[in-house]
XYZ file of C-alpha atoms in Angstrom:
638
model
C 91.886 86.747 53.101
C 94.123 89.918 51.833
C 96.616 91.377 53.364
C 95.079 94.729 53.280
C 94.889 95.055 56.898
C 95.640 98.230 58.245
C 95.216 100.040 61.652
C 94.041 103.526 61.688
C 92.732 106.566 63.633
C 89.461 108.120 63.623
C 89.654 111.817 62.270
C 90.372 114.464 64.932
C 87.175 115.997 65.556
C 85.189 112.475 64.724
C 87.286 111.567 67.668
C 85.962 114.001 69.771
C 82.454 113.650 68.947
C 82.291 109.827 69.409
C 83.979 110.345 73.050
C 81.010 112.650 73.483
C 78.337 110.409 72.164
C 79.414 107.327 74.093
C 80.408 109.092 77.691
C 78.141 112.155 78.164
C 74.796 112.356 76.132
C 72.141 110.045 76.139
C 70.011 108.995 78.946
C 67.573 106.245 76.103
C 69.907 104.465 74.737
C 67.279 102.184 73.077
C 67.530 104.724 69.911
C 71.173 103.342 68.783
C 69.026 100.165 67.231
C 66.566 102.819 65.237
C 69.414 104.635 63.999
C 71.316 101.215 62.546
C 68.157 100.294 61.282
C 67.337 103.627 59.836
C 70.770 103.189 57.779
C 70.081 99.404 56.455
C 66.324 101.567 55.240
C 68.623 103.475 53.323
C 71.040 100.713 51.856
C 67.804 98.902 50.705
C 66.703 101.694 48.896
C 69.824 102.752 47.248
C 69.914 99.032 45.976
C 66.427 99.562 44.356
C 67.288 102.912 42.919
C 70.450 101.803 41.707
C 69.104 98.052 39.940
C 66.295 100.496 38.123
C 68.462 103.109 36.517
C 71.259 100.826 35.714
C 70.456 97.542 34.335
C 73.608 95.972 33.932
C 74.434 96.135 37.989
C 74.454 92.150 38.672
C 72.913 92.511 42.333
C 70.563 90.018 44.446
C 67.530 91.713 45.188
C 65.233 89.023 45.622
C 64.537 89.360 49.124
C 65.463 92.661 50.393
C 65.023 92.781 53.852
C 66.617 93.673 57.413
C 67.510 91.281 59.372
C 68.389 91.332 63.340
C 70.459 88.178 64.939
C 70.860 87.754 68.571
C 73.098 85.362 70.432
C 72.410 85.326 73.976
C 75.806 83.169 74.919
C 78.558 85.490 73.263
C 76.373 88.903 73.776
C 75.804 89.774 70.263
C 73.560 91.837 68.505
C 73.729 91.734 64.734
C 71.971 94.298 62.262
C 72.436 92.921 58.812
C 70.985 94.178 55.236
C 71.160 92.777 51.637
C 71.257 96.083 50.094
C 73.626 98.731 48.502
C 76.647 97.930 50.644
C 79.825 100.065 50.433
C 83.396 99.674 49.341
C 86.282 100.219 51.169
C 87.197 103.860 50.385
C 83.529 104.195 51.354
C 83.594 102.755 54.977
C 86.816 104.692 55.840
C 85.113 107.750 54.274
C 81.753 107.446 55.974
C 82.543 105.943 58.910
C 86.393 106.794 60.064
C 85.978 110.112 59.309
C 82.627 112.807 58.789
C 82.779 114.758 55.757
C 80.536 117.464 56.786
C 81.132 121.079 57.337
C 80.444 122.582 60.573
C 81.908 119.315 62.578
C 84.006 122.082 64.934
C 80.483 124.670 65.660
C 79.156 120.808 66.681
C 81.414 119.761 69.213
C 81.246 124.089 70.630
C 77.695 123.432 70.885
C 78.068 120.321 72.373
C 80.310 121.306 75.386
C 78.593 123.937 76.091
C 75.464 122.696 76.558
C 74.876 121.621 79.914
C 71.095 120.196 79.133
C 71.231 116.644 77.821
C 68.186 116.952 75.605
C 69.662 119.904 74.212
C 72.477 118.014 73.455
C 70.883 114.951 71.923
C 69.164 117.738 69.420
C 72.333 118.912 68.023
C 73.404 115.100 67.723
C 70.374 114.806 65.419
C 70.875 117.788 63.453
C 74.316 116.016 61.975
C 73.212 112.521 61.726
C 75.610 110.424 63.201
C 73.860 107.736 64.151
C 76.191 104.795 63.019
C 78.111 106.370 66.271
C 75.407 105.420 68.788
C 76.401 101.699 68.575
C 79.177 102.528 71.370
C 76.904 103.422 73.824
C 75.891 99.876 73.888
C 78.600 97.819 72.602
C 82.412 97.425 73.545
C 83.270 96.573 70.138
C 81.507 96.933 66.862
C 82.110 95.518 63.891
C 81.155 95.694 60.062
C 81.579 93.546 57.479
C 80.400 94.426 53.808
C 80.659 93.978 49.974
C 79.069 97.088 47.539
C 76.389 95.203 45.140
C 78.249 94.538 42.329
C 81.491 93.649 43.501
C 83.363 90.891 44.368
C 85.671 91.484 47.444
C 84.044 92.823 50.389
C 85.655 94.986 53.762
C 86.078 93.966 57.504
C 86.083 97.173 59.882
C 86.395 96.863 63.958
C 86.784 99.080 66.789
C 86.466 99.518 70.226
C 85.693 103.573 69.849
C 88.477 104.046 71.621
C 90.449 106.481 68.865
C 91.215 103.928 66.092
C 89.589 101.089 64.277
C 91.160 98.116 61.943
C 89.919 97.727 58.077
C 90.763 95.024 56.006
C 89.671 93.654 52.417
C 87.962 89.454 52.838
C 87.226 87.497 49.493
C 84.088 86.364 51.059
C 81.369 88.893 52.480
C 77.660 88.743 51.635
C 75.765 91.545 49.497
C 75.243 94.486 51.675
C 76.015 95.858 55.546
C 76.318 93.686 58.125
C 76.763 95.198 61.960
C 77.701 92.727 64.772
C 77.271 94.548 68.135
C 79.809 93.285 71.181
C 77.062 94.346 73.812
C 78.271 95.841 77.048
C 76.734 94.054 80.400
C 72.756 94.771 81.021
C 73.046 97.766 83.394
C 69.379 99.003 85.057
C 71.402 102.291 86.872
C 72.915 103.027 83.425
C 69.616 102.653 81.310
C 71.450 99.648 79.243
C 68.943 97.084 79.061
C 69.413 93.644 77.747
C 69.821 93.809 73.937
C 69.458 90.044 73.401
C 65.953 90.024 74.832
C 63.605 89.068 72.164
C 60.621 91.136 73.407
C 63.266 94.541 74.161
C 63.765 94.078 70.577
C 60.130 93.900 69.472
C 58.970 97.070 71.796
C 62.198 99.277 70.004
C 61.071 98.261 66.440
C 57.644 99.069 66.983
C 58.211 102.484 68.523
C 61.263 103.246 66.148
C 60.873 101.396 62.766
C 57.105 99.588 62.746
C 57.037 102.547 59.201
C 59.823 100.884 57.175
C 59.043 100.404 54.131
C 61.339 97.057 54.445
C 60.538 93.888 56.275
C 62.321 93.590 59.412
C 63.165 89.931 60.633
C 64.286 88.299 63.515
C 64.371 84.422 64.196
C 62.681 83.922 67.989
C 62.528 80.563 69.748
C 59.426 79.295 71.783
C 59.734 76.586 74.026
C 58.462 73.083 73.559
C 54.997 71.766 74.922
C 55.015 69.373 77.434
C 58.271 68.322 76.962
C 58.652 68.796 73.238
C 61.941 70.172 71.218
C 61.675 74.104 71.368
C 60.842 75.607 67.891
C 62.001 78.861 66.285
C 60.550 80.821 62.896
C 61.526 84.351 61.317
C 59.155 86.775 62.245
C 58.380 89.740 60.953
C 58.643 92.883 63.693
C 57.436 95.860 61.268
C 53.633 97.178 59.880
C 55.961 97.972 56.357
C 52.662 100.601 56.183
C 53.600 103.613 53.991
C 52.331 106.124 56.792
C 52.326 108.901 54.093
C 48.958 106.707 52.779
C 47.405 106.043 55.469
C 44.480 108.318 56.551
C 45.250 111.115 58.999
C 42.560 110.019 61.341
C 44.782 106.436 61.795
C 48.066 107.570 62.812
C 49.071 108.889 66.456
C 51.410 111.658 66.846
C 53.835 109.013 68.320
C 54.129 107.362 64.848
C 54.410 111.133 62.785
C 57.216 111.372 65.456
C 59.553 108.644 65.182
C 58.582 108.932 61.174
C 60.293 112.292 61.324
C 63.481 111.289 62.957
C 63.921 108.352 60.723
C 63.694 110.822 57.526
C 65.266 114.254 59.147
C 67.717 111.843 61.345
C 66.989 114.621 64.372
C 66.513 113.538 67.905
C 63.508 116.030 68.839
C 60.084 115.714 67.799
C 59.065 118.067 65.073
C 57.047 121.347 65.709
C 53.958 120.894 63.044
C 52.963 118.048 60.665
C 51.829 118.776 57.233
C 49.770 115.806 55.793
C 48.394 116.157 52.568
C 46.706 113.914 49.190
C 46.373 115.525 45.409
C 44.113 113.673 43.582
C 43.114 114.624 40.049
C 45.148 114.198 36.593
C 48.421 113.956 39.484
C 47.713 111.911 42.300
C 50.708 112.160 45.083
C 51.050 112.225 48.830
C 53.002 114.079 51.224
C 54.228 114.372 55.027
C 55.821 116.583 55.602
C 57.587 118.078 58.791
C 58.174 121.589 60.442
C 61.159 120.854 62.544
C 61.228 122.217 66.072
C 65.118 123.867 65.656
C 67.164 125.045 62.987
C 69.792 122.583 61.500
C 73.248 123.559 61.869
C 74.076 123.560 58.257
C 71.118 125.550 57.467
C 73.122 128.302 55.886
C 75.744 126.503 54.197
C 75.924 125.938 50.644
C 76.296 122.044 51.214
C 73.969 121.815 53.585
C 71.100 119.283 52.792
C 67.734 120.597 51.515
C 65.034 119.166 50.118
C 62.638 116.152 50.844
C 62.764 112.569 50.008
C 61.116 111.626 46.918
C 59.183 108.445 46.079
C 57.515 107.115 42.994
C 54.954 104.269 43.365
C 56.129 103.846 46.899
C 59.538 103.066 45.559
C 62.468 105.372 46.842
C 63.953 107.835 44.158
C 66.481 110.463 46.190
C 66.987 111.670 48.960
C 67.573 115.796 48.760
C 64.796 116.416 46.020
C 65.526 119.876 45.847
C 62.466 120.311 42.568
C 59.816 119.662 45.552
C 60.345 122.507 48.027
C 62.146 126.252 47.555
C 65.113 127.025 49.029
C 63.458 129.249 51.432
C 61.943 126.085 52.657
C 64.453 124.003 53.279
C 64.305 123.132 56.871
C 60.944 121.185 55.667
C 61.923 117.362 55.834
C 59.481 114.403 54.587
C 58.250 112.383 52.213
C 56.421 112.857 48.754
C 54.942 109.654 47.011
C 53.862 110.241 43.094
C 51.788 108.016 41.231
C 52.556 108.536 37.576
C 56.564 109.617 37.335
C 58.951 107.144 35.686
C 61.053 105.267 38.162
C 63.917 106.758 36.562
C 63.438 110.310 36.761
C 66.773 112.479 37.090
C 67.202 115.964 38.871
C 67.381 117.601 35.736
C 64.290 116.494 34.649
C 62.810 116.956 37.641
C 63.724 120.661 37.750
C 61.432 120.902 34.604
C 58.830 118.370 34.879
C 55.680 120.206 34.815
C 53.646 117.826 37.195
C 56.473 118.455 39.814
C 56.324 122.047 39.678
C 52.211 121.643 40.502
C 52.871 119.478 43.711
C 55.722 122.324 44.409
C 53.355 124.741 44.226
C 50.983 123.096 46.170
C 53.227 121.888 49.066
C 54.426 125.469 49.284
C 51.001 126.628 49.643
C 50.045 124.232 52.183
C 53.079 124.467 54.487
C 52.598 128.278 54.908
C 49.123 127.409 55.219
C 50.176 125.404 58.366
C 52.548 128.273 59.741
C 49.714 130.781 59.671
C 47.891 128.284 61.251
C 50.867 128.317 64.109
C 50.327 131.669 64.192
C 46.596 132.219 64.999
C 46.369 129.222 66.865
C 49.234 128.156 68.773
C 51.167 131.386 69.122
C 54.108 129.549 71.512
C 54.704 127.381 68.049
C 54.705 130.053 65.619
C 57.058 131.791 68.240
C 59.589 128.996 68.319
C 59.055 128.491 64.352
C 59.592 131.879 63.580
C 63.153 132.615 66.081
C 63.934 129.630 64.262
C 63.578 129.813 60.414
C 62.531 133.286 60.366
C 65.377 134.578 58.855
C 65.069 131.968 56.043
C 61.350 132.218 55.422
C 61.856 136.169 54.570
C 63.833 135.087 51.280
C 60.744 133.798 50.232
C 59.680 137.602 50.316
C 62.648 138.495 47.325
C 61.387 135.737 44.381
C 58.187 134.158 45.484
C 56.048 136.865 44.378
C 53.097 134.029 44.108
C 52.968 133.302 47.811
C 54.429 137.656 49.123
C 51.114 138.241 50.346
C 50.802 134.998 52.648
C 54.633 135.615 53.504
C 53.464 139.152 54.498
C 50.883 137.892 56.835
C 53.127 135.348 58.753
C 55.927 137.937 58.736
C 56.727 138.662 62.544
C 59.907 141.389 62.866
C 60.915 143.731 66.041
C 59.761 147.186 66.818
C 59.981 149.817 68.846
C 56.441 149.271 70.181
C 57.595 146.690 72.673
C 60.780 145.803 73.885
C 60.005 141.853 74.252
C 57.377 140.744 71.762
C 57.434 140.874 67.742
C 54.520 142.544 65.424
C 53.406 141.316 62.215
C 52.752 144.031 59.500
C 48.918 144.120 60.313
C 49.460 145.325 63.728
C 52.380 147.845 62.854
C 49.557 149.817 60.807
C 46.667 149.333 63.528
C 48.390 151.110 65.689
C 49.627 154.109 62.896
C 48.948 157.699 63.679
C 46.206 159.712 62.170
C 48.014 161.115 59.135
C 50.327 158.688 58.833
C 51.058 157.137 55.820
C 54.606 155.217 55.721
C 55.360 152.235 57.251
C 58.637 153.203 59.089
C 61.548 150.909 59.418
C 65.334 150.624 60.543
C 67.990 147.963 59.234
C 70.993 147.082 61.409
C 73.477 145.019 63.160
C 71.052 144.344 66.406
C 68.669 145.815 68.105
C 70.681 147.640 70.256
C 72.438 148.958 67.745
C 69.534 150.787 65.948
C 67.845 152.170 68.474
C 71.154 153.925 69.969
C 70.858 155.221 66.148
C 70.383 158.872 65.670
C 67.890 158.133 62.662
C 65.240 157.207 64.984
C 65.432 160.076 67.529
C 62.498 162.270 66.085
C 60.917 158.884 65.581
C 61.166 158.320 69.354
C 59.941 162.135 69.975
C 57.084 162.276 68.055
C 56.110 158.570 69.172
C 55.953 156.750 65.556
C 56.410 152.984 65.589
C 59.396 152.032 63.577
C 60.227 148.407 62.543
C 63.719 147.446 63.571
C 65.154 144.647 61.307
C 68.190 143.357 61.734
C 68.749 140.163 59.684
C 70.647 140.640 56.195
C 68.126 139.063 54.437
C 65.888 142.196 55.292
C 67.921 144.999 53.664
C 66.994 143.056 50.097
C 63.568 142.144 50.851
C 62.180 145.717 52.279
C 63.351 146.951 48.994
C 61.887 144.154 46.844
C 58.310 144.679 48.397
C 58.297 148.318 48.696
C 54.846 148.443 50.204
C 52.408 146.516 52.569
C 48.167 146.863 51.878
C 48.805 150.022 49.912
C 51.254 151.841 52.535
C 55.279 152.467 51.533
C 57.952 151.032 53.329
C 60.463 153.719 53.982
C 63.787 153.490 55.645
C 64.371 155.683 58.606
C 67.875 156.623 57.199
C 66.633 157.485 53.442
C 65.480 160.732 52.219
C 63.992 163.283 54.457
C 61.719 163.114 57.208
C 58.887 165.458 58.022
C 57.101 163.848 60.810
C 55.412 167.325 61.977
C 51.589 168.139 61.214
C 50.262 170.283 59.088
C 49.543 172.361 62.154
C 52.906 172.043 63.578
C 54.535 172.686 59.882
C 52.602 176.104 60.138
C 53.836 177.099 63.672
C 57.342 176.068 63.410
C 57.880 177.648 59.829
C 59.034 180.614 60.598
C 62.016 179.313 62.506
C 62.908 176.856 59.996
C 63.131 179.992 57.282
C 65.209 181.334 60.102
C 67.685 178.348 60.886
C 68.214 178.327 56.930
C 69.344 181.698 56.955
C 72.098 181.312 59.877
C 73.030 178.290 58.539
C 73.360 179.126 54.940
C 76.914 179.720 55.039
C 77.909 176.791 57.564
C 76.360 174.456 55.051
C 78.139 176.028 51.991
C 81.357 175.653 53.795
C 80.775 172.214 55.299
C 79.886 170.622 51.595
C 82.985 171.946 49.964
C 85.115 171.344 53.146
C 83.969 167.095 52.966
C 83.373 167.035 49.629
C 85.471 163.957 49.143
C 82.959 162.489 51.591
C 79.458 163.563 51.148
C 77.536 164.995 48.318
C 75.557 167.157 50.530
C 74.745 168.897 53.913
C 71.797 170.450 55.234
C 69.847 170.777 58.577
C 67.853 167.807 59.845
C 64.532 167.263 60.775
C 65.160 163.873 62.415
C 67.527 164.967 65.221
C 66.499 165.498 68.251
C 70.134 165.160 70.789
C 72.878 164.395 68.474
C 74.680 166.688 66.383
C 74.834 165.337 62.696
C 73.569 161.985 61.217
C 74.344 160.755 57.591
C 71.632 159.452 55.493
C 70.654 158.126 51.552
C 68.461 159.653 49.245
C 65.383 157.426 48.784
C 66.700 155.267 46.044
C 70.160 154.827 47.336
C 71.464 151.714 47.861
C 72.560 151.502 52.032
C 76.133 150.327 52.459
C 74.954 147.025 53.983
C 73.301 146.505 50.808
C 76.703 147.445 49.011
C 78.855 145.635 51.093
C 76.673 142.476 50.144
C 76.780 143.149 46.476
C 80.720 143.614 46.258
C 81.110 140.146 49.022
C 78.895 138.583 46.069
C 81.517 139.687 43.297
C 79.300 142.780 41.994
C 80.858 146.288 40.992
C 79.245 148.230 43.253
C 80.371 152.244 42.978
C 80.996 153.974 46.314
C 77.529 155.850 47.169
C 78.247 159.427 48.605
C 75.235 160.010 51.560
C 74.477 163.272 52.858
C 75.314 164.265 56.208
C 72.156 166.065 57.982
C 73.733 168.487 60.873
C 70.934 169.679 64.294
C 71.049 173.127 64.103
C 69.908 172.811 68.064
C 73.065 170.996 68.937
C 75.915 172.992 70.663
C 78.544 171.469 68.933
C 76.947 172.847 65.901
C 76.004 175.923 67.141
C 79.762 176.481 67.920
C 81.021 175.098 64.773
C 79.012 177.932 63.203
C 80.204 180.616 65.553
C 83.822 179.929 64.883
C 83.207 179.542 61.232
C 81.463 182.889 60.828
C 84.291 184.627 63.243
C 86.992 183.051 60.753
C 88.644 180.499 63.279
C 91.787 178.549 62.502
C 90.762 177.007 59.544
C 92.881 173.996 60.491
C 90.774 172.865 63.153
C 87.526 174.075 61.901
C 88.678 171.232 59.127
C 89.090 168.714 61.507
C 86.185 169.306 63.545
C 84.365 168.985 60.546
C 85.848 166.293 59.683
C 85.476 164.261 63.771
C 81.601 165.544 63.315
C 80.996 163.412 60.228
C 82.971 160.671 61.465
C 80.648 160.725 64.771
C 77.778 160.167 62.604
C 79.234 157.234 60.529
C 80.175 155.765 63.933
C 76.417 156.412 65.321
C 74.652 154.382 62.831
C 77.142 151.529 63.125
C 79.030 152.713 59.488
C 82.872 151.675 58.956
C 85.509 154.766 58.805
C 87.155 155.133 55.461
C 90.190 155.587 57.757
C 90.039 154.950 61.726
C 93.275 155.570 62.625
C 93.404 159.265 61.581
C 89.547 159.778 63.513
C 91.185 158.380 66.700
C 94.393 160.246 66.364
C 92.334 163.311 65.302
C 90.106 162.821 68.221
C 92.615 162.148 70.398
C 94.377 165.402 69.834
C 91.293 167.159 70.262
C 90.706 166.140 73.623
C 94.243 166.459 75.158
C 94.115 169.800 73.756
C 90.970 170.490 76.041
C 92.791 169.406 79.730
């Protein structure tokens, strides 16, 4: 043996989170012998990826298998596999530390949550599994060479803060886990992990899919007196359930299927289950998960579904299958006729691929309009969840926009609670109408305390209130839905009168021009720097002045984006729209005409079209002279 040995401490925050997994999650503890086994899965396919696309990697992979050792006497449960194994940098990598972003957001989430399933979710949306051995064991320990190599590493630890690692001349191909079990404990929902048929009933709910033989040795007692026997049996099916007819597998087995590919703890929300036959045959399952993943949004987040050729694993995070819109889907595609050797490059490419893409993307929005005719409680989870992701499908998928369309669902003013889609937003349009009105924002709340949608309100139009980013970009990709425009609240200007009501209130309109003429002259020289026009508005209703784009004007969300995304985006001037009903208005335009001081008639002007950058949730160009401005103002009026 070496002399390698060395003690060290878990990282920080891994720390933290195995404290939590041990002490304060899980009430089925059975699942920490589905998770080890879901990881030996893995090694054993690594091993066959890696002996096919390099030939020179001197490996044993005779027999790949997984096998599971008891001994009832010292309290041991062993998990051991003849596949990939890992190196030492590797075991202090993957297992002494977690090198994944979002660890801190976890362990928030975590504490917070006082509702142990919800808990045992976010465990399963960062896959630490290898973790849920201390729930049953006082000690665990790993021993393990990396195919290839000749030395091999011993790791222990109690999970108490730090483990041991050493380097051994002599360690077998592949992982091998030897759990120190804790005492049976009913109260505690610890069962007996040496018991031959508690073993049996966890591999059949957990692991009867994998693809590898799972072995355990089991004794039977002697007849009449004889010598007891013992053989290896095997525990799992080894059934690919991807090929086996729909009509043959329980939703019990789609389950557990799920969690060993997506490594989540919940059940997933729809199953997609599909054969192409033809020049390309393949097969797919394919999951909807029930909640978002918390590295959803983050550029190393995994996406993607495993790949297969010939039942044979290829990768993990095939990225060529599914668009990025899609990449909560998890699962499993199987192809027939790719070489066992394909890369991602070629992948990205291959022309066959790009067919099953297409036709996995069809059929999994085929399933969420399903959700949404059929199970509406579904699509509703589905859609708080992923919605935000799905819309980016809206920007470049211009071969699925119209099915995107349909399952859209977004806010509106038509109910405080409940979302629309697009179809019932124009069933319930006016007579007349011919826009499809909508707002962007920060929130909801934030929008409709807008002053944009106050003649909206008034005349009783329906506006669409979107408030994810991915909506500025998409509502100005589309530009229309079945043959009606989609027009921004706050862009150009808004007539919502009739024809009839046009004719009555003409008159007055020529009037308010008139008085105003001047006020508007003065007001677009006096904030020149900051607008590039003013006029009276037809969209206020109660507040005095608004700012707004003209209709192919870029909104500052939009140009905030841009310039966060490295762009040279020039500074858009808007024009400020004043409410010639207002009395703040109507007394700007009395002092102006009398010739006031023209120092404050500059800085009213100037607090009125900060008021309306402030009312649509805008940023000052500079706050501090508003609130000092403002300030002034005020003690000036006690």
């Amino acid at each position: 043996m070496s002399n390698q040995a060395e003690t060290l401490e878990f990282q920080a925050e891994a720390r933290q989170l195995l404290q939590l997994v041990v002490h304060s999650i899980y009430s089925n503890k059975d699942v920490f012998l589905r998770e080890l086994i879901s990881n030996a899965s893995d090694a054993l396919d690594k091993l066959r990826l890696a002996t096919l696309v390099d030939k020179d990697l001197v490996a044993d992979t005779e027999d790949l298998h997984v096998a599971i050792e008891v001994d009832r006497e010292a309290r041991t449960l062993t998990v051991r596999d003849n596949g990939i194994g890992m190196t030492r940098d590797e075991v202090i990598g993957l297992i002494g530390t977690i090198a994944k972003s979002g660890t801190a957001e976890l362990l928030r989430q975590l504490r917070e949550s006082a509702d142990a399933r919800a808990s045992q979710d976010l465990i399963g949306q960062f896959g630490v599994g290898f973790y849920a051995a201390f729930m049953v064991a006082d000690r665990v320990t790993l021993l393990t060479r990396k195919a290839g190599e000749t030395g091999g590493t011993r790791w222990e630890s109690a999970g108490e803060g730090t483990y041991s690692i050493e380097t051994v001349d002599e360690a077998p191909q592949g992982t091998t886990v030897i759990l120190h079990l804790k005492p049976a404990d009913a109260e505690d929902n610890l069962h007996d992990y040496t018991a031959e048929w508690t073993i049996r009933e966890i591999v059949k709910r957990y692991s009867d899919f994998i693809a590898w033989p799972i072995r355990m040795r089991v004794e039977r007692p002697g007849a009449d007196g004889e010598a007891a026997t013992s053989e290896v049996q095997t525990l799992n099916s080894m059934k690919a359930l991807w090929a086996r007819p729909r009509d043959e597998v329980d939703a019990s087995e789609y389950h557990e299927f799920y969690k060993h590919v997506s490594h989540d703890w919940a059940d997933p929300l729809e199953v997609v289950h599909m054969k192409g036959e033809g020049a390309f045959e393949y097969e797919a399952l394919l999951f909807l998960p029930s909640h978002a993943p918390l590295d959803m949004f983050s550029p190393q987040g995994r996406r993607g579904v495993q790949l297969y050729v010939k039942r044979v694993f290829i990768m993990d995070d095939c990225e060529a299958l599914v668009p990025t819109y899609l990449r909560f889907v998890k699962g499993v595609v199987d192809a027939h006729d790719l070489s066992l050797n394909i890369s991602r490059e070629i992948l990205q490419q291959d022309r066959q691929i790009q067919i099953v893409r297409r036709r996995l993307v069809r059929k999994v929005l085929a399933a969420v309009r399903d959700l949404k005719t059929n199970h509406p409680e579904r699509y509703r989870t589905f859609w708080t969840e992923f919605g935000a992701v799905v819309k980016e499908g809206l920007i470049d998928d211009t071969d699925n926009r119209d099915t995107l369309l349909e399952i859209l669902s977004v806010a509106s003013t038509n109910d405080p609670a409940e979302l629309t889609d697009l179809a019932g937003y124009v069933a319930r349009m006016k007579d007349g109408q011919s826009d499809i009105w909508y707002a962007t924002g920060d929130s909801r709340a934030t929008i409709e305390n807008s002053p944009h949608l106050e003649a909206f309100r008034a005349k009783g139009h329906e506006v669409l209130l979107l408030t994810d980013p991915v909506d500025e970009v998409w509502v100005e990709r589309v530009g229309q839905y079945d043959g009606r425009p989609l027009r921004s609240i706050a862009k150009g200007e808004v007539d919502l009168d009739t024809d009839e009501e046009k004719k009555q209130a003409e008159a007055e309109r020529e009037q308010q021009r008139q008085e105003f003429a001047a006020l508007l002259d003065w007001l677009g020289t006096t904030l020149a720097d900051s607008v590039r026009e003013v006029r009276l508005s037809s969209r206020l209703t109660t507040s005095p002045a608004c700012v707004v784009g003209d209709a192919q004007d870029l909104t500052p969300t939009l140009e905030k984006m841009y310039r966060a995304m490295g762009h040279e985006i020039p500074a858009t001037k808007r024009i400020l729209e004043i409410n010639p009903g207002h009395p703040l208005v109507a007394g700007l335009r009395k002092a102006q005409e009398q010739g006031g001081d023209p120092a404050a008639l500059t800085e009213t002007a100037e607090l009125l079209y900060g008021l309306a950058v402030l009312a649509e949730g805008g940023e000052l160009a500079d706050p501090a002279r508003f609130t000092r401005a403002l300030a002034d103002r005020l003690a000036r009026t006690l």
